[in-house]
Amino acid sequence: MDYWFSEMHTPNIKLGFRIKREIAHATSKFQDIHLFETYDYGKLLVIDGTVQTTTRDEFIYHEMIVHPPMFTHSNPKKILIIGGGDGGAAREVLKHEPREVHVVEIDEKVVEICKKYLPEISSSYNDPRVHLHIENGKEFIRREGNFDVIIVDSTDPVGPAADLFREDFYEDMKKALKKDGVISQQCGTPFYHPEEFSQVKKELEKVFEYVKIYIAYIPTYPSGMWAFAMASDMPIERRRKLNFATKYYNDEIYYSSMSLPNFVKKYCED
Amino acid sequence: MDYWFSEMHTPNIKLGFRIKREIAHATSKFQDIHLFETYDYGKLLVIDGTVQTTTRDEFIYHEMIVHPPMFTHSNPKKILIIGGGDGGAAREVLKHEPREVHVVEIDEKVVEICKKYLPEISSSYNDPRVHLHIENGKEFIRREGNFDVIIVDSTDPVGPAADLFREDFYEDMKKALKKDGVISQQCGTPFYHPEEFSQVKKELEKVFEYVKIYIAYIPTYPSGMWAFAMASDMPIERRRKLNFATKYYNDEIYYSSMSLPNFVKKYCED
């Protein structure tokens, strides 16, 4: 049987995955969640028709949303992850030997499915340092604080998570950070959504003294070029060296990922 | 009407483009050539079912196959492009003010279609310094020589161009180069074809003293991560600064494109 899932990158571009079977399907009060087994990419988590993660290439996304901000901080001990219900960002954060990691995921169903069917990614939940909070991240950071690093592992700035890319949310994040704190945030693809992408940088710059955009190759995300932002009131530089095994990130990539093609630089400056 | 062209990246992964119309179609003695007008990527050239170039993202491929080797050479005057029948590599080479550029394309039909329907890319043929040779590149380099830079802009190492990725071809290239000559070659995606990719590096290293792999983001190519190789008997370093407008390449990208993710490094070392 020829059974495909295709993500529409735009109304006119789609990436199709041949599917072996559907592993799980749930409709939560927030969204529609599918987990597929694919031929080429292992397990594929899809939310509202959008690829969230695959077991073959998730290492790139999770390493790159976590290690640049974590290596920017000299001693990150208390970490907050907003979103990241699959547990992948927490898994990478644990490699830095933190004291506590808080994952704030709005949708319990995502966590349930990932715990049950994606242990490769979600096993971090078994670590006693990882604390899961099922709640809205915006409300959580108004109440909690003293974080060294905050990682915003949400859906894209063009979708329902648009609130997480605005000045007032960044103000709340800043209050929830220690003085030398660092944040990172995935901010979509500059190739397909240049306006949203450059807006993120502008909004961050209103709140933080230092903002850097960096990029990584993610084969299953639209255009394959994915952007992240780091922000801090301390200069953004690598303060520690890599001291564990990785599959994508390395010490040179810390800086080379911030070396942007001219067309991307232009969107950052406009 | 819903009219799509999809490239099969593997038998289980495909990238689909919604098509406005077919601009041209020809079957040459070598291959099947289609030119489409798409909704999102402008014109799309497809050969034997494989995306060759689109007017929206061709700048990345053509800048990155040309500028790194050209800026490695201190004074490149005589340039050879093997393949590259669309004229895009020649267009970028001309920005370096060379004395002569030779394009050796095996398939006259590709040149015909590009000259007629893709002037954005093929207009370089109107420049008197550009000399077109319709012939097999392997035979051409056994006869001609004294090149400063040779650019191998062929199809992939897994297809009919596999001969252009082997030691004997590299030996012939070396003879056709001046002593301080530099070559570049597109060598496919390390993500989907790690064996072929690492084989290219090994073969080049048998012939040239210095070999560097570098990568670029190409949204319409499989995985979005595309690899190139540079090789020379001179150390590979940037000898000149960028002195014209570009959309992707810049002086930092010269080096950052050689900063490889760990999983790609691994394929280079195996």
Coordinates of C-alpha atoms in Angstrom, one line a residue:
Chain A
M1 CA 0.0 0.0 0.0
D2 CA 1.2 3.5 -0.9
Y3 CA 0.6 5.6 2.3
W4 CA 2.0 9.1 2.5
F5 CA 1.9 12.0 4.9
S6 CA 2.8 15.4 3.3
E7 CA 3.5 18.6 5.1
M8 CA 2.5 21.7 3.1
H9 CA 5.5 24.0 3.5
T10 CA 3.5 26.6 1.6
P11 CA 0.3 26.1 -0.3
N12 CA 2.6 25.3 -3.3
I13 CA 5.4 23.2 -1.8
K14 CA 5.1 20.0 0.1
L15 CA 7.5 17.4 1.6
G16 CA 6.1 13.9 1.6
F17 CA 7.1 10.9 3.8
R18 CA 6.1 7.3 2.9
I19 CA 4.5 5.8 6.0
K20 CA 4.7 2.3 7.3
R21 CA 1.9 2.7 9.9
E22 CA 0.3 5.1 12.3
I23 CA 1.6 4.5 15.8
A24 CA -0.8 6.8 17.6
H25 CA -3.4 9.5 17.0
A26 CA -5.0 11.8 19.5
T27 CA -7.0 15.0 19.4
S28 CA -6.4 17.2 22.5
K29 CA -8.2 20.4 23.4
F30 CA -5.3 22.2 21.7
Q31 CA -4.4 20.3 18.6
D32 CA -4.4 17.2 16.5
I33 CA -1.4 14.8 17.2
H34 CA -0.2 12.0 14.9
L35 CA 2.7 9.7 15.4
F36 CA 3.8 7.7 12.3
E37 CA 6.4 5.1 11.6
T38 CA 8.1 6.2 8.3
Y39 CA 10.4 4.3 6.0
D40 CA 13.3 6.8 6.0
Y41 CA 13.0 8.9 9.1
G42 CA 12.0 6.5 11.9
K43 CA 9.2 7.8 14.0
L44 CA 7.6 11.1 12.9
L45 CA 5.6 13.3 15.2
V46 CA 3.1 15.6 13.5
I47 CA 1.0 18.3 15.2
D48 CA -1.8 20.0 13.2
G49 CA -0.2 18.8 9.9
T50 CA 3.2 20.1 10.8
V51 CA 6.4 18.0 11.3
Q52 CA 7.5 18.4 14.9
T53 CA 10.3 15.9 15.1
T54 CA 11.6 12.6 13.6
T55 CA 13.8 10.2 15.4
R56 CA 16.4 10.4 12.5
D57 CA 17.0 14.2 12.5
E58 CA 15.7 15.4 15.9
F59 CA 19.3 15.4 17.2
I60 CA 20.0 18.5 15.1
Y61 CA 17.1 20.6 16.3
H62 CA 17.6 19.6 20.0
E63 CA 21.3 20.0 20.0
M64 CA 21.1 23.4 18.3
I65 CA 18.3 24.9 20.5
V66 CA 20.2 23.7 23.6
H67 CA 24.0 23.8 23.3
P68 CA 24.6 27.3 22.0
P69 CA 22.8 29.0 24.9
M70 CA 24.1 26.5 27.5
F71 CA 27.7 27.0 26.4
T72 CA 27.2 30.7 26.4
H73 CA 26.5 30.5 30.2
S74 CA 29.5 29.9 32.4
N75 CA 27.7 27.7 34.9
P76 CA 24.0 26.9 34.0
K77 CA 22.3 25.2 36.9
K78 CA 18.6 26.1 36.7
I79 CA 17.0 25.7 33.3
L80 CA 13.6 26.4 32.0
I81 CA 12.2 24.9 28.8
I82 CA 9.0 26.4 27.5
G83 CA 7.3 23.9 25.2
G84 CA 9.5 21.0 24.4
G85 CA 6.9 18.4 25.5
D86 CA 8.7 15.6 23.7
G87 CA 11.5 15.8 26.2
G88 CA 14.3 16.2 23.6
A89 CA 15.5 19.6 24.8
A90 CA 15.6 18.4 28.4
R91 CA 17.7 15.3 27.3
E92 CA 20.3 17.6 25.8
V93 CA 20.2 20.0 28.8
L94 CA 21.0 17.1 31.1
K95 CA 24.3 16.6 29.4
H96 CA 25.4 19.9 31.0
E97 CA 24.9 18.5 34.6
P98 CA 22.3 21.1 35.6
R99 CA 20.7 21.1 39.1
E100 CA 17.1 21.4 37.9
V101 CA 15.3 21.5 34.6
H102 CA 11.7 22.7 34.3
V103 CA 9.7 21.7 31.2
V104 CA 6.5 23.7 30.8
E105 CA 4.3 22.1 28.2
I106 CA 0.7 23.3 27.6
D107 CA -0.6 20.0 26.1
E108 CA -0.6 16.9 28.3
K109 CA -1.5 14.7 25.4
V110 CA 1.8 15.5 23.6
V111 CA 3.8 14.4 26.7
E112 CA 1.6 11.2 27.1
I113 CA 2.3 10.1 23.5
C114 CA 6.0 10.9 23.6
K115 CA 6.4 9.1 27.0
K116 CA 4.7 6.0 25.7
Y117 CA 6.0 5.8 22.1
L118 CA 9.1 8.0 21.8
P119 CA 11.4 6.9 24.6
E120 CA 14.5 7.8 22.5
I121 CA 13.5 11.4 23.0
S122 CA 11.4 11.5 26.2
S123 CA 13.5 9.3 28.5
S124 CA 14.7 12.6 30.1
Y125 CA 11.5 12.6 32.1
N126 CA 12.8 9.7 34.2
D127 CA 15.6 11.9 35.5
P128 CA 14.7 13.3 39.0
R129 CA 16.2 16.7 38.0
V130 CA 13.5 17.1 35.3
H131 CA 10.2 18.7 36.5
L132 CA 7.3 18.7 34.2
H133 CA 4.6 21.4 34.5
I134 CA 1.5 21.1 32.4
E135 CA 0.5 24.7 32.0
N136 CA 0.8 27.8 29.8
G137 CA 4.5 28.9 29.6
K138 CA 3.5 32.6 29.7
E139 CA 1.8 32.2 33.0
F140 CA 4.6 30.0 34.5
I141 CA 7.4 32.6 33.9
R142 CA 5.3 35.4 35.5
R143 CA 5.4 33.3 38.7
E144 CA 8.8 31.5 38.7
G145 CA 12.3 32.9 38.4
N146 CA 16.0 32.8 38.9
F147 CA 16.7 30.8 35.8
D148 CA 20.2 30.6 34.2
V149 CA 18.9 29.6 30.8
I150 CA 15.5 29.7 29.2
I151 CA 14.8 27.7 26.0
V152 CA 11.7 28.5 24.0
D153 CA 11.0 25.3 22.1
S154 CA 7.6 26.2 20.8
T155 CA 5.8 26.0 17.4
D156 CA 6.5 28.7 14.9
P157 CA 6.1 32.5 15.1
V158 CA 3.4 32.3 12.3
G159 CA 1.1 29.9 14.2
P160 CA -0.7 29.7 17.5
A161 CA 2.6 30.3 19.5
A162 CA 2.9 33.9 18.0
D163 CA 2.5 35.3 21.6
L164 CA 5.8 33.8 22.5
F165 CA 7.6 36.0 20.0
R166 CA 6.5 39.3 21.4
E167 CA 8.1 42.1 23.5
D168 CA 5.8 41.6 26.5
F169 CA 6.7 37.9 26.7
Y170 CA 10.4 38.8 26.4
E171 CA 10.1 41.3 29.3
D172 CA 8.6 38.5 31.4
M173 CA 11.4 36.2 30.4
K174 CA 14.0 38.8 31.3
K175 CA 12.5 39.1 34.8
A176 CA 12.5 35.3 35.2
L177 CA 16.3 35.2 34.3
K178 CA 19.2 35.8 36.5
K179 CA 21.4 38.8 35.5
D180 CA 23.8 36.7 33.5
G181 CA 21.0 34.6 32.0
V182 CA 20.7 33.5 28.4
I183 CA 17.7 32.6 26.3
S184 CA 17.3 30.7 23.0
Q185 CA 14.3 30.4 20.8
Q186 CA 13.6 28.6 17.6
C187 CA 12.4 31.2 15.1
G188 CA 11.4 29.4 12.0
T189 CA 12.8 29.6 8.5
P190 CA 14.1 32.9 7.1
F191 CA 13.6 31.5 3.6
Y192 CA 9.8 31.1 3.7
H193 CA 9.0 33.6 6.5
P194 CA 11.5 36.5 6.4
E195 CA 9.1 39.0 7.9
E196 CA 8.2 36.9 10.9
F197 CA 11.9 36.0 11.4
S198 CA 13.2 39.6 11.3
Q199 CA 10.3 40.7 13.6
V200 CA 11.6 38.2 16.2
K201 CA 15.0 39.8 16.2
K202 CA 13.6 43.3 16.5
E203 CA 11.4 42.4 19.4
L204 CA 14.2 40.7 21.2
E205 CA 16.5 43.7 20.7
K206 CA 14.0 45.9 22.5
V207 CA 14.5 43.8 25.7
F208 CA 18.0 42.3 25.6
E209 CA 21.3 44.0 25.1
Y210 CA 22.8 41.3 23.0
V211 CA 20.9 39.3 20.3
K212 CA 22.4 36.7 17.9
I213 CA 20.7 34.8 15.1
Y214 CA 22.1 31.4 14.3
I215 CA 21.1 28.7 11.8
A216 CA 21.2 24.9 11.4
Y217 CA 20.4 22.3 8.7
I218 CA 17.2 20.5 9.5
P219 CA 16.2 18.2 6.6
T220 CA 12.6 17.7 7.6
Y221 CA 11.8 21.4 8.3
P222 CA 10.6 23.8 5.5
S223 CA 13.6 24.9 3.3
G224 CA 16.1 22.9 5.5
M225 CA 17.5 26.2 6.9
W226 CA 16.3 26.7 10.4
A227 CA 16.9 29.8 12.5
F228 CA 17.3 30.3 16.2
A229 CA 17.9 33.4 18.3
M230 CA 20.0 33.7 21.4
A231 CA 19.6 36.8 23.7
S232 CA 21.3 38.0 26.9
D233 CA 22.4 41.1 28.7
M234 CA 25.9 39.6 28.7
P235 CA 28.0 39.4 25.5
I236 CA 27.2 36.3 23.5
E237 CA 30.4 34.2 23.4
R238 CA 31.3 30.7 24.0
R239 CA 32.3 30.4 27.7
R240 CA 32.9 26.7 28.0
K241 CA 34.2 23.9 25.7
L242 CA 32.2 20.9 24.6
N243 CA 32.9 18.0 27.0
F244 CA 30.5 15.3 25.9
A245 CA 29.5 13.4 22.7
T246 CA 27.4 15.2 20.1
K247 CA 26.2 14.4 16.6
Y248 CA 25.8 17.9 15.2
Y249 CA 27.1 20.6 17.5
N250 CA 30.8 21.2 18.0
D251 CA 32.9 24.2 19.2
E252 CA 33.4 25.6 15.7
I253 CA 29.7 25.4 15.0
Y254 CA 29.0 27.7 17.9
Y255 CA 30.4 30.5 15.9
S256 CA 29.9 29.3 12.3
S257 CA 26.2 28.9 12.9
M258 CA 26.1 32.7 13.5
S259 CA 27.8 33.4 10.1
L260 CA 24.7 34.2 8.0
P261 CA 24.3 34.2 4.3
N262 CA 23.8 37.7 2.9
F263 CA 20.1 37.3 2.2
V264 CA 19.5 36.3 5.8
K265 CA 21.7 39.1 7.2
K266 CA 19.5 41.5 5.1
Y267 CA 16.4 40.3 6.9
C268 CA 18.1 40.9 10.2
E269 CA 18.9 44.5 9.4
D270 CA 15.8 45.6 7.6
Chain B
M1 CA -6.2 22.5 -11.8
D2 CA -3.9 20.9 -9.2
Y3 CA -0.7 20.1 -11.2
W4 CA 2.4 19.0 -9.2
F5 CA 5.9 17.9 -10.0
S6 CA 7.6 15.8 -7.2
E7 CA 11.2 14.8 -7.0
M8 CA 11.8 11.5 -5.2
H9 CA 14.6 12.3 -2.8
T10 CA 14.6 8.6 -1.9
P11 CA 11.9 6.0 -2.8
N12 CA 10.2 7.2 0.5
I13 CA 10.7 10.9 0.6
K14 CA 9.5 13.5 -2.0
L15 CA 9.5 17.2 -2.5
G16 CA 6.5 18.5 -4.4
F17 CA 6.2 21.8 -6.4
R18 CA 2.9 23.1 -7.5
I19 CA 3.2 24.0 -11.2
K20 CA 1.6 26.8 -13.2
R21 CA 2.6 25.4 -16.6
E22 CA 5.2 23.5 -18.5
I23 CA 7.4 26.0 -20.4
A24 CA 9.4 23.5 -22.4
H25 CA 10.0 19.7 -22.7
A26 CA 12.7 18.0 -24.7
T27 CA 14.2 14.5 -24.9
S28 CA 17.9 14.6 -25.9
K29 CA 20.0 11.6 -26.6
F30 CA 21.3 11.9 -23.0
Q31 CA 18.3 12.8 -20.9
D32 CA 14.7 14.0 -20.4
I33 CA 14.5 17.8 -19.8
H34 CA 11.6 19.7 -18.4
L35 CA 11.2 23.4 -17.7
F36 CA 8.3 24.3 -15.5
E37 CA 6.9 27.5 -14.2
T38 CA 6.1 27.0 -10.5
Y39 CA 4.1 29.1 -8.0
D40 CA 6.8 29.5 -5.4
Y41 CA 10.2 28.9 -7.0
G42 CA 9.9 30.7 -10.4
K43 CA 11.2 28.6 -13.2
L44 CA 12.2 25.0 -12.4
L45 CA 14.6 23.0 -14.5
V46 CA 14.2 19.2 -14.1
I47 CA 16.5 16.6 -15.8
D48 CA 15.5 12.9 -15.5
G49 CA 13.1 13.7 -12.7
T50 CA 15.8 15.6 -10.6
V51 CA 15.6 19.2 -9.7
Q52 CA 18.6 21.0 -11.4
T53 CA 17.9 24.6 -10.6
T54 CA 15.1 27.1 -9.8
T55 CA 15.3 30.8 -10.5
R56 CA 14.5 31.4 -6.8
D57 CA 17.3 29.5 -5.1
E58 CA 19.9 28.9 -7.9
F59 CA 21.9 31.8 -6.5
I60 CA 23.0 29.7 -3.6
Y61 CA 24.3 26.8 -5.6
H62 CA 26.0 28.9 -8.2
E63 CA 27.6 31.3 -5.7
M64 CA 28.8 28.5 -3.6
I65 CA 30.3 26.3 -6.4
V66 CA 32.1 29.3 -7.8
H67 CA 33.2 31.9 -5.1
P68 CA 35.0 29.6 -2.7
P69 CA 37.5 28.3 -5.3
M70 CA 37.8 31.6 -7.1
F71 CA 38.6 33.5 -3.9
T72 CA 41.1 30.8 -3.0
H73 CA 43.1 31.6 -6.1
S74 CA 45.1 34.9 -6.0
N75 CA 44.5 35.8 -9.6
P76 CA 42.1 33.5 -11.6
K77 CA 42.2 34.3 -15.3
K78 CA 41.5 31.1 -17.2
I79 CA 38.5 29.1 -15.9
L80 CA 37.0 25.8 -16.9
I81 CA 33.4 24.7 -16.0
I82 CA 32.6 21.1 -16.7
G83 CA 28.8 20.7 -16.9
G84 CA 27.0 23.9 -15.9
G85 CA 25.1 24.1 -19.2
D86 CA 22.6 26.5 -17.7
G87 CA 25.3 29.2 -17.6
G88 CA 24.8 30.0 -13.9
A89 CA 28.4 29.1 -12.8
A90 CA 29.8 31.1 -15.7
R91 CA 27.7 34.1 -14.7
E92 CA 29.3 34.0 -11.2
V93 CA 32.8 33.4 -12.6
L94 CA 32.5 36.6 -14.7
K95 CA 32.2 38.7 -11.6
H96 CA 35.8 37.9 -10.9
E97 CA 36.9 39.6 -14.2
P98 CA 38.5 36.5 -15.8
R99 CA 40.2 36.5 -19.2
E100 CA 38.4 33.4 -20.5
V101 CA 35.8 31.0 -19.3
H102 CA 35.2 27.6 -21.0
V103 CA 31.9 25.8 -20.4
V104 CA 32.0 22.1 -21.5
E105 CA 28.5 20.8 -21.5
I106 CA 27.7 17.4 -23.0
D107 CA 24.1 18.0 -23.8
E108 CA 23.3 20.7 -26.4
K109 CA 19.6 20.5 -25.6
V110 CA 20.1 21.8 -22.1
V111 CA 22.0 24.8 -23.4
E112 CA 19.3 25.5 -26.0
I113 CA 16.5 25.4 -23.5
C114 CA 18.4 27.5 -21.0
K115 CA 19.4 30.1 -23.6
K116 CA 15.8 30.4 -24.8
Y117 CA 13.9 30.3 -21.5
L118 CA 16.3 31.0 -18.6
P119 CA 18.0 34.2 -19.5
E120 CA 18.3 35.1 -15.8
I121 CA 20.8 32.3 -15.6
S122 CA 22.2 31.8 -19.1
S123 CA 22.9 35.4 -20.2
S124 CA 26.5 34.8 -19.5
Y125 CA 26.7 33.1 -22.9
N126 CA 26.4 36.6 -24.4
D127 CA 29.8 37.6 -22.9
P128 CA 32.6 37.2 -25.4
R129 CA 34.9 35.8 -22.7
V130 CA 32.6 32.7 -22.4
H131 CA 33.3 29.9 -24.8
L132 CA 30.9 27.0 -25.0
H133 CA 32.0 23.5 -26.0
I134 CA 29.4 20.8 -26.6
E135 CA 31.4 17.8 -25.7
N136 CA 32.3 15.3 -23.0
G137 CA 34.2 17.0 -20.2
K138 CA 36.5 14.1 -19.6
E139 CA 37.8 14.3 -23.2
F140 CA 38.1 18.0 -23.1
I141 CA 40.5 18.1 -20.2
R142 CA 42.8 15.5 -21.7
R143 CA 43.3 17.9 -24.6
E144 CA 43.2 21.4 -23.0
G145 CA 45.2 22.9 -20.1
N146 CA 46.6 25.8 -18.1
F147 CA 43.5 26.5 -16.1
D148 CA 43.6 28.5 -12.9
V149 CA 40.3 27.1 -11.6
I150 CA 38.2 24.1 -12.7
I151 CA 34.6 23.9 -11.5
V152 CA 32.8 20.5 -11.8
D153 CA 29.2 21.5 -12.0
S154 CA 27.8 18.0 -12.9
T155 CA 24.9 15.8 -11.7
D156 CA 25.5 13.7 -8.6
P157 CA 28.1 11.1 -7.8
V158 CA 25.3 8.5 -7.6
G159 CA 24.1 9.0 -11.2
P160 CA 25.4 9.0 -14.7
A161 CA 28.2 11.5 -13.8
A162 CA 29.8 9.0 -11.4
D163 CA 32.9 8.9 -13.7
L164 CA 33.6 12.6 -12.8
F165 CA 34.2 11.6 -9.2
R166 CA 37.0 9.1 -9.7
E167 CA 40.8 9.2 -9.3
D168 CA 41.6 9.0 -13.0
F169 CA 39.4 12.0 -13.8
Y170 CA 41.1 13.9 -10.9
E171 CA 44.5 13.0 -12.3
D172 CA 43.4 14.4 -15.7
M173 CA 42.1 17.6 -13.9
K174 CA 45.4 18.0 -12.1
K175 CA 47.3 17.9 -15.4
A176 CA 44.9 20.5 -16.9
L177 CA 45.5 22.9 -14.0
K178 CA 48.3 25.3 -13.4
K179 CA 50.5 24.6 -10.4
D180 CA 48.6 26.9 -8.1
G181 CA 45.2 25.8 -9.5
V182 CA 42.1 25.1 -7.5
I183 CA 39.1 22.9 -8.3
S184 CA 35.6 22.7 -6.9
Q185 CA 33.0 20.1 -7.3
Q186 CA 29.5 19.6 -6.1
C187 CA 29.3 16.3 -4.3
G188 CA 25.7 15.7 -3.3
T189 CA 24.1 15.4 0.1
P190 CA 26.0 13.8 3.0
F191 CA 22.7 13.3 4.7
Y192 CA 21.2 10.8 2.1
H193 CA 24.4 9.6 0.4
P194 CA 27.2 9.4 3.1
E195 CA 29.1 6.7 1.3
E196 CA 29.3 8.4 -2.1
F197 CA 30.2 11.7 -0.3
S198 CA 33.0 10.2 1.7
Q199 CA 34.3 8.4 -1.4
V200 CA 34.7 11.7 -3.2
K201 CA 36.9 13.1 -0.5
K202 CA 39.1 9.9 -0.4
E203 CA 39.5 10.0 -4.2
L204 CA 40.4 13.7 -4.3
E205 CA 43.0 13.1 -1.5
K206 CA 44.8 10.6 -3.6
V207 CA 45.5 13.3 -6.2
F208 CA 45.6 16.7 -4.4
E209 CA 47.6 17.8 -1.4
Y210 CA 44.8 19.8 0.1
V211 CA 41.1 18.9 0.1
K212 CA 38.3 20.7 2.0
I213 CA 34.6 19.8 2.2
Y214 CA 32.2 22.7 2.6
I215 CA 28.4 22.9 2.7
A216 CA 25.5 25.2 1.9
Y217 CA 21.8 25.5 2.4
I218 CA 19.9 24.7 -0.8
P219 CA 16.1 24.5 -0.1
T220 CA 15.2 22.5 -3.3
Y221 CA 17.9 19.9 -3.1
P222 CA 17.5 16.7 -1.1
S223 CA 17.9 17.3 2.7
G224 CA 18.7 21.0 2.1
M225 CA 22.3 20.4 3.1
W226 CA 24.5 20.3 0.0
A227 CA 28.2 19.5 0.0
F228 CA 31.0 20.7 -2.2
A229 CA 34.7 19.9 -2.3
M230 CA 37.7 22.1 -3.0
A231 CA 41.1 20.7 -3.8
S232 CA 44.5 22.1 -4.7
D233 CA 48.2 21.6 -4.2
M234 CA 48.3 25.0 -2.5
P235 CA 46.8 25.5 1.0
I236 CA 43.1 26.2 0.8
E237 CA 42.7 29.7 2.3
R238 CA 40.9 32.9 1.3
R239 CA 43.4 34.9 -0.8
R240 CA 41.1 37.8 -1.8
K241 CA 38.2 39.7 -0.3
L242 CA 34.7 39.9 -1.7
N243 CA 34.5 43.0 -4.0
F244 CA 31.1 42.7 -5.6
A245 CA 27.4 42.1 -4.6
T246 CA 26.3 38.6 -3.6
K247 CA 23.1 37.1 -2.1
Y248 CA 24.6 34.2 -0.2
Y249 CA 28.4 34.1 -0.1
N250 CA 30.4 36.5 2.0
D251 CA 33.9 36.5 3.5
E252 CA 32.9 34.8 6.8
I253 CA 31.0 32.1 4.9
Y254 CA 34.2 31.1 3.1
Y255 CA 35.4 29.6 6.4
S256 CA 32.1 28.9 8.2
S257 CA 30.9 26.7 5.3
M258 CA 33.9 24.4 6.1
S259 CA 32.8 24.1 9.7
L260 CA 31.1 20.7 9.5
P261 CA 28.6 19.1 11.9
N262 CA 30.0 16.1 13.7
F263 CA 28.0 13.6 11.7
V264 CA 29.4 15.0 8.5
K265 CA 32.9 15.2 9.8
K266 CA 32.6 11.5 10.7
Y267 CA 31.8 10.6 7.1
C268 CA 34.9 12.6 6.0
E269 CA 37.2 10.6 8.3
D270 CA 35.8 7.1 7.9

